[in-house]
GROMACS .gro file of C-alpha atoms in nm:
model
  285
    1UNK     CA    1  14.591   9.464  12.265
    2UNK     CA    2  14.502   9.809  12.326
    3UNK     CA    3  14.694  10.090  12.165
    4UNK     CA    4  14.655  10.412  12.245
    5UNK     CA    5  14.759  10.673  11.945
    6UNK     CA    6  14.782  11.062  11.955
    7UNK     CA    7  14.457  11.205  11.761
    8UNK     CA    8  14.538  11.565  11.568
    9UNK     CA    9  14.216  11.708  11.443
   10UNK     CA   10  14.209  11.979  11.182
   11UNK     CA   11  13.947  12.239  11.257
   12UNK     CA   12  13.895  12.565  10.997
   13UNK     CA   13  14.290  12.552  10.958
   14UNK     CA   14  14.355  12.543  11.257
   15UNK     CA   15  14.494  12.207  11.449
   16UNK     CA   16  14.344  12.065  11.804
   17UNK     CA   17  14.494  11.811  11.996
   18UNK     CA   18  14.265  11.577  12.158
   19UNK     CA   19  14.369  11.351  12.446
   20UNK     CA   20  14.505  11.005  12.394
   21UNK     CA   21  14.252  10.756  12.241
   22UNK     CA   22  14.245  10.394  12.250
   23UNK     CA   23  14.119  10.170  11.998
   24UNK     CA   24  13.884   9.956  12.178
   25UNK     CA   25  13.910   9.595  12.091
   26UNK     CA   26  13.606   9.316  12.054
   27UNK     CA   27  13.530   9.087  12.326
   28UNK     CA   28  13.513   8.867  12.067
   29UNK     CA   29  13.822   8.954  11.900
   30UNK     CA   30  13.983   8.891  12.227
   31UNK     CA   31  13.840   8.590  12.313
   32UNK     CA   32  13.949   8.444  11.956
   33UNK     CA   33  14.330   8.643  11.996
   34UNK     CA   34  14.356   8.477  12.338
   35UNK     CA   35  14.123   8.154  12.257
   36UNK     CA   36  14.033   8.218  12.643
   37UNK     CA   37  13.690   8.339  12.771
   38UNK     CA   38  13.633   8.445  13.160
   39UNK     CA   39  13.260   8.372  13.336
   40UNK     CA   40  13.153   8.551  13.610
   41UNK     CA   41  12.966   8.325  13.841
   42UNK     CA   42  12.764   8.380  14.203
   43UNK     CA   43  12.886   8.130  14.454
   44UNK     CA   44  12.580   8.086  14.637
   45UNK     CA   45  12.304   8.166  14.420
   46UNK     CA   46  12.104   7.827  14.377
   47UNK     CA   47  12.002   7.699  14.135
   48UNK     CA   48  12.109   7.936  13.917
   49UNK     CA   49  12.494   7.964  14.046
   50UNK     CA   50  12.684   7.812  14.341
   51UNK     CA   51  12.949   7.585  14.455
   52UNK     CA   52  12.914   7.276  14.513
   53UNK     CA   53  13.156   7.023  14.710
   54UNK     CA   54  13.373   6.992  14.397
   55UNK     CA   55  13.445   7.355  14.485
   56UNK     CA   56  13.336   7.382  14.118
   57UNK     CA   57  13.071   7.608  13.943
   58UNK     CA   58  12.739   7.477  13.856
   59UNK     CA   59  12.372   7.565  13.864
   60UNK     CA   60  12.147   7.644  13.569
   61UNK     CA   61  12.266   7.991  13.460
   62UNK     CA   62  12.603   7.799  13.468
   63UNK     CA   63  12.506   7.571  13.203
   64UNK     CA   64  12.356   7.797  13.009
   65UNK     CA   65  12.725   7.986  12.983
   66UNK     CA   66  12.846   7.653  12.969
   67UNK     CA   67  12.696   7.620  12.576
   68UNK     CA   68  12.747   7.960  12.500
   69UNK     CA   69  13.135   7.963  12.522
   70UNK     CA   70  13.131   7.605  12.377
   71UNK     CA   71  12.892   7.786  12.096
   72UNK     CA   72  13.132   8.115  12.081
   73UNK     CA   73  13.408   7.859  12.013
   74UNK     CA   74  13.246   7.725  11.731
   75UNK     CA   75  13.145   8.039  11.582
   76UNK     CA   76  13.501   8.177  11.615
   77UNK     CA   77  13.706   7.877  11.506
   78UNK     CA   78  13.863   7.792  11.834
   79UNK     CA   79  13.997   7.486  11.844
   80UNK     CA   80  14.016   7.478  12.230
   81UNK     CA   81  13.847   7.798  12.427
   82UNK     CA   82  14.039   7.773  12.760
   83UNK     CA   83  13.674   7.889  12.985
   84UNK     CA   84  13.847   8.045  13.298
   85UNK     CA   85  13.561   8.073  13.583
   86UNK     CA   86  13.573   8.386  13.803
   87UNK     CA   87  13.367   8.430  14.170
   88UNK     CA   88  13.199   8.744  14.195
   89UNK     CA   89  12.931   8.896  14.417
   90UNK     CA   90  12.603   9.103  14.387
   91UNK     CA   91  12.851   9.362  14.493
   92UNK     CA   92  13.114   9.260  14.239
   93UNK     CA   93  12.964   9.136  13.983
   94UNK     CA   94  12.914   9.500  13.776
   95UNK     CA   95  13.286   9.635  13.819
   96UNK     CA   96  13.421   9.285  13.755
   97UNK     CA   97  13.265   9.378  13.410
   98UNK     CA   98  13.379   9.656  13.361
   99UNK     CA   99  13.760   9.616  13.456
  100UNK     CA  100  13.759   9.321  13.199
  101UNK     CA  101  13.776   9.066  13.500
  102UNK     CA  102  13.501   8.881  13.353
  103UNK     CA  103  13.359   8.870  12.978
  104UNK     CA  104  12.996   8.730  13.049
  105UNK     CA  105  12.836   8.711  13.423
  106UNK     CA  106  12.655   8.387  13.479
  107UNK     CA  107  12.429   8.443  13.803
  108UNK     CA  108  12.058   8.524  13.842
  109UNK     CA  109  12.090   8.917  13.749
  110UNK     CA  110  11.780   9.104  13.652
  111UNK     CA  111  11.752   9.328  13.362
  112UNK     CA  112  11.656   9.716  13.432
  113UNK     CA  113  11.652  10.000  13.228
  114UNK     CA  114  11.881  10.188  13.472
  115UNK     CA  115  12.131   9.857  13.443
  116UNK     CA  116  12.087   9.861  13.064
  117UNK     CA  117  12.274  10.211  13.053
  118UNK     CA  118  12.607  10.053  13.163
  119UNK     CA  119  12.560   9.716  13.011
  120UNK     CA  120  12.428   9.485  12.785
  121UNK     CA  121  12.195   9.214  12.857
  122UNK     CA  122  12.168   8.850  12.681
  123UNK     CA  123  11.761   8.720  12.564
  124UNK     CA  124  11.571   8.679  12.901
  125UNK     CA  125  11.702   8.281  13.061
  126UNK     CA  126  11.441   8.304  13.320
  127UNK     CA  127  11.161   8.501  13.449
  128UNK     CA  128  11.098   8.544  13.867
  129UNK     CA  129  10.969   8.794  14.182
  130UNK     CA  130  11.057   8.886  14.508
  131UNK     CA  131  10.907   8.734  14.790
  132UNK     CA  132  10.908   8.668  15.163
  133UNK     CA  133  11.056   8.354  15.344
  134UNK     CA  134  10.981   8.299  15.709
  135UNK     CA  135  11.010   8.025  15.981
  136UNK     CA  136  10.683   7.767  15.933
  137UNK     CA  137  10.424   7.961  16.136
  138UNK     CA  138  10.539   8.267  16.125
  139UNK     CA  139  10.388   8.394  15.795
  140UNK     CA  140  10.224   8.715  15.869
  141UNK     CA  141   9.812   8.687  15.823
  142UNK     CA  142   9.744   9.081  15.736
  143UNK     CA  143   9.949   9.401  15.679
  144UNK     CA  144   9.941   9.489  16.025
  145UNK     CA  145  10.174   9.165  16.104
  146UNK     CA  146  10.445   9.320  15.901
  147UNK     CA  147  10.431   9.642  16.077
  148UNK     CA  148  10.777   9.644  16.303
  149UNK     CA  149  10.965   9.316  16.127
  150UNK     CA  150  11.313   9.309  16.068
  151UNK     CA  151  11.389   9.161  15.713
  152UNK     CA  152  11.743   9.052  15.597
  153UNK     CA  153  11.828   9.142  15.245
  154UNK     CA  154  12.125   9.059  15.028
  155UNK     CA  155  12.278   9.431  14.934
  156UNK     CA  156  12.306   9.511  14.571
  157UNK     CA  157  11.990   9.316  14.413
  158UNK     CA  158  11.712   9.473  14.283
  159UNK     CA  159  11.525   9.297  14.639
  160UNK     CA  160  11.699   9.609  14.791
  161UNK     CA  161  11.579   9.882  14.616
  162UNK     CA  162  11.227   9.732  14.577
  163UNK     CA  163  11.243   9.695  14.992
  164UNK     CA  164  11.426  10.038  15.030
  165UNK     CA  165  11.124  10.168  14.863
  166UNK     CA  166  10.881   9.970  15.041
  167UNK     CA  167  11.042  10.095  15.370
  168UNK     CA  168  10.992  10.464  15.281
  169UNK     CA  169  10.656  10.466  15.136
  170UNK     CA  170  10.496  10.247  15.393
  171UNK     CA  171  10.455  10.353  15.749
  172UNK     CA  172  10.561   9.983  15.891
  173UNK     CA  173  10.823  10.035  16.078
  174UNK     CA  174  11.012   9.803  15.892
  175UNK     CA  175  11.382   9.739  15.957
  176UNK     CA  176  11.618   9.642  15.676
  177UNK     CA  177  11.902   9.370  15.771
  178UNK     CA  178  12.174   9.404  15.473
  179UNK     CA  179  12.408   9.153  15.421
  180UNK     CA  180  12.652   9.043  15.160
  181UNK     CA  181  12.481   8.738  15.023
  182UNK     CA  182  12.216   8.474  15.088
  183UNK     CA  183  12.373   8.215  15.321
  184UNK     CA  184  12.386   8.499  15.509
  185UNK     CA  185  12.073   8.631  15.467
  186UNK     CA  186  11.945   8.208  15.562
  187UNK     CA  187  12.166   8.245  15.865
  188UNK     CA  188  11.992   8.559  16.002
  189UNK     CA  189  11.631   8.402  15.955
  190UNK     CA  190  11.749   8.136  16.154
  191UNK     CA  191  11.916   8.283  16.463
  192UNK     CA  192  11.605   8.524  16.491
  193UNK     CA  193  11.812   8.854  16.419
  194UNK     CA  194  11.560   8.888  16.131
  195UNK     CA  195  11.189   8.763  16.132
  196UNK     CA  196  11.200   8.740  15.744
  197UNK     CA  197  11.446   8.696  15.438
  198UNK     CA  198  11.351   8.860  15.098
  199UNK     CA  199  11.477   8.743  14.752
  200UNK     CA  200  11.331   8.630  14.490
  201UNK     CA  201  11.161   8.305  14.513
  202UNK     CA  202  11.318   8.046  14.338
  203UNK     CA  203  11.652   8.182  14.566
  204UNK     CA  204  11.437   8.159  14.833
  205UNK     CA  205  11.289   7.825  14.809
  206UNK     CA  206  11.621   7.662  14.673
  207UNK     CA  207  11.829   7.846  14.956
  208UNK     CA  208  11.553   7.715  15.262
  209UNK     CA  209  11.583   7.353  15.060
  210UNK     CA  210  11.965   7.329  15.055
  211UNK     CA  211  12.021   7.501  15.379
  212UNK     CA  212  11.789   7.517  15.588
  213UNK     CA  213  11.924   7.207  15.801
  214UNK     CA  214  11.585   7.019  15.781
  215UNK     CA  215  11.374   7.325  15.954
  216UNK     CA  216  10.976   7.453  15.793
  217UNK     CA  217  10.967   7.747  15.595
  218UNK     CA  218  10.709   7.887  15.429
  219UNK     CA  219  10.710   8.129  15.097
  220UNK     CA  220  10.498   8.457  15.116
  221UNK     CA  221  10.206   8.438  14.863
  222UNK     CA  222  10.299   8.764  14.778
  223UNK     CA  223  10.491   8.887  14.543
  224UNK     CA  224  10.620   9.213  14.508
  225UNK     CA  225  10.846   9.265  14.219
  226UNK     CA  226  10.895   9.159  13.863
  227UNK     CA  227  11.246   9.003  13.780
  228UNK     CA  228  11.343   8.913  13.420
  229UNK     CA  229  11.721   8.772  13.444
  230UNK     CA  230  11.971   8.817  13.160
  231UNK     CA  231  12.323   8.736  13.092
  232UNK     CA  232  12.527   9.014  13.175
  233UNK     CA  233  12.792   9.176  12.967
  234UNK     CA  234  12.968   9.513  12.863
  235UNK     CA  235  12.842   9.708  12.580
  236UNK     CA  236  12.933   9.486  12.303
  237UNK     CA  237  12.678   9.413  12.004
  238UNK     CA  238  12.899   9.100  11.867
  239UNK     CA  239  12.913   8.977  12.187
  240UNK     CA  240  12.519   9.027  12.257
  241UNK     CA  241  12.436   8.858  11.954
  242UNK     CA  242  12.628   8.588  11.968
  243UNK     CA  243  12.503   8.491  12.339
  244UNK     CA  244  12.172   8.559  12.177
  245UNK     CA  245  12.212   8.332  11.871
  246UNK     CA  246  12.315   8.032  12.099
  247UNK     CA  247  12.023   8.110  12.347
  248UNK     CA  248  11.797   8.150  12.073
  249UNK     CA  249  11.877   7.808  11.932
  250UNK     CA  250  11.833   7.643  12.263
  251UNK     CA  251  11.460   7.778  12.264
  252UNK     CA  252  11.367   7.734  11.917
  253UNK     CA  253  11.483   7.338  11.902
  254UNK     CA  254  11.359   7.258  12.266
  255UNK     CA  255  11.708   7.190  12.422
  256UNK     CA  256  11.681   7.394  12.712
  257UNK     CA  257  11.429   7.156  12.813
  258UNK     CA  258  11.644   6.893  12.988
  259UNK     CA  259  11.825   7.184  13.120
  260UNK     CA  260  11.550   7.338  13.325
  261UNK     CA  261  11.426   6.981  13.406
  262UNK     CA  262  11.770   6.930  13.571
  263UNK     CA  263  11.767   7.261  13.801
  264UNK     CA  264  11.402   7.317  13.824
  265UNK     CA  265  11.237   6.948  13.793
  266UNK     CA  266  11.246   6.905  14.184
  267UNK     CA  267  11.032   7.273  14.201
  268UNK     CA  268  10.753   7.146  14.002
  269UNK     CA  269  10.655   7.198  13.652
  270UNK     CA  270  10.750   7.490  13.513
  271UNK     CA  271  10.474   7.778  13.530
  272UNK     CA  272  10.304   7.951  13.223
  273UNK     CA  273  10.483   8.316  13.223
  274UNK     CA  274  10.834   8.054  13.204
  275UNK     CA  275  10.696   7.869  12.914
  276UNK     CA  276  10.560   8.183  12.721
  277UNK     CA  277  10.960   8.332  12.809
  278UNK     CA  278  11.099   8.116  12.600
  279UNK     CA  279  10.894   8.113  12.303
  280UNK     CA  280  10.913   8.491  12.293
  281UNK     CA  281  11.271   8.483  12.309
  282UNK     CA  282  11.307   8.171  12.057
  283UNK     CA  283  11.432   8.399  11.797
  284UNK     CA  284  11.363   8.251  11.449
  285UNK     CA  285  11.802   8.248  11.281
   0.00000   0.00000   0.00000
């Protein structure tokens, strides 16, 4: 509960009246007043959060949240946390946070300085880049086959501002194709309005596997941005740490192992920069 009290300030003597203040409460101390927790998750952002035909919430950022409020519970003394699960967007997804829709944000987000201003960010889960997904045989061979293509984009990623910029430093004649989120962004590949789709690649390469109704794709071997994802939260050191003590444990003992097997197995083997991740971020307790 918030309560907001009248502050009275005594200056040389003299007395100033500020305006109301409120006594900001814990996410944590709310969580364990309520014993309820609320996850933000992305409903088609595979693997790392989507619905599946259970209309439920899964993926591997999903399951990562998953132990964390199971973990949160522990560390708390909750008997039973009720975990309430909450759709949001790439549009969404920030303000849900900040209205107190959602406690923790369970997606693919990446962590940026400019982000970091307005919120706090869990231990890195996983480490991608934007890329380029086009029909089979329509990969473009040199520069000059990008020069006039019209590439679909979800709005609100950091693939937006890395294209926006693209698109004004580069004399390509590149056309941007916004949409809201990556079904969509699948859709326009395939009805030709755009002649690529550009994400990062795991999204890409899950999203063309899941549905892309049995059509070729191919992955750009470019790749144009550096994307280190992060748990998303509101300002809140307690919170942050204890996110980060669960996540921490999960890298130091080897448990997340199954986990990315699970989401990730079918991709291949997991590359070097995703092994070195997470033991960097295997915080010793």
């Amino acid at each position: 509960m918030i309560f907001r009290t009248l502050v009275a300030v005594s200056v040389a003597g003299s007395w100033l009246f500020a305006l109301p203040a409120a006594a900001n409460e814990s996410t944590l101390a709310k969580i364990k007043q309520t014993s309820t927790i609320k996850l933000g998750y992305r409903e088609n952002s595979p693997p790392f959060s989507f619905v599946a035909d259970d209309k439920k919430a899964h993926g591997y950022s999903i399951d990562l949240c998953t132990l964390v409020a199971n973990d949160i519970a522990r560390q708390l003394g909750i008997a039973k946390l009720d975990v309430q699960w909450v759709p949001v967007s790439a549009q969404s997804r920030f303000e849900a946070l900040k209205s107190g829709a959602i406690d923790i944000e369970c997606g693919n987000t990446t962590q940026t300085i400019s982000r970091r201003a307005d919120f706090d960010f869990s231990l890195m889960t996983f480490v991608d880049g934007a890329s380029l997904l086009y029909r089979s045989g329509e990969n473009p061979k040199s520069l000059d086959d990008i020069k006039g293509q019209r590439i679909a984009v979800v709005s609100g990623t950091t693939t937006e501002k890395a294209m926006d910029k693209l698109v004004a430093g580069e004399k390509l004649g590149i056309q941007l194709i916004k949409v809201k989120d990556h079904n969509e962004a699948l859709a326009a590949l395939q009805n030709k309005t755009a002649t690529a789709y550009a994400a990062d690649r795991t999204v890409l390469i899950t999203t063309a596997l899941l549905g892309g109704e049995g059509k070729a794709y191919t992955v750009a071997e470019n790749q144009f941005t550096y994307e280190p994802y992060g748990l998303m939260m509101r300002r809140d050191a307690e919170l942050r740490l204890a996110v980060d003590r669960t996540l921490a444990q999960l890298y130091r003992s080897g448990e997340i192992g199954p986990v990315l097997q699970n989401w990730f197995g079918p991709l291949g083997k997991p590359g070097e920069v995703l092994t070195v991740m997470i033991l960097l971020n295997g915080l010793p307790e």
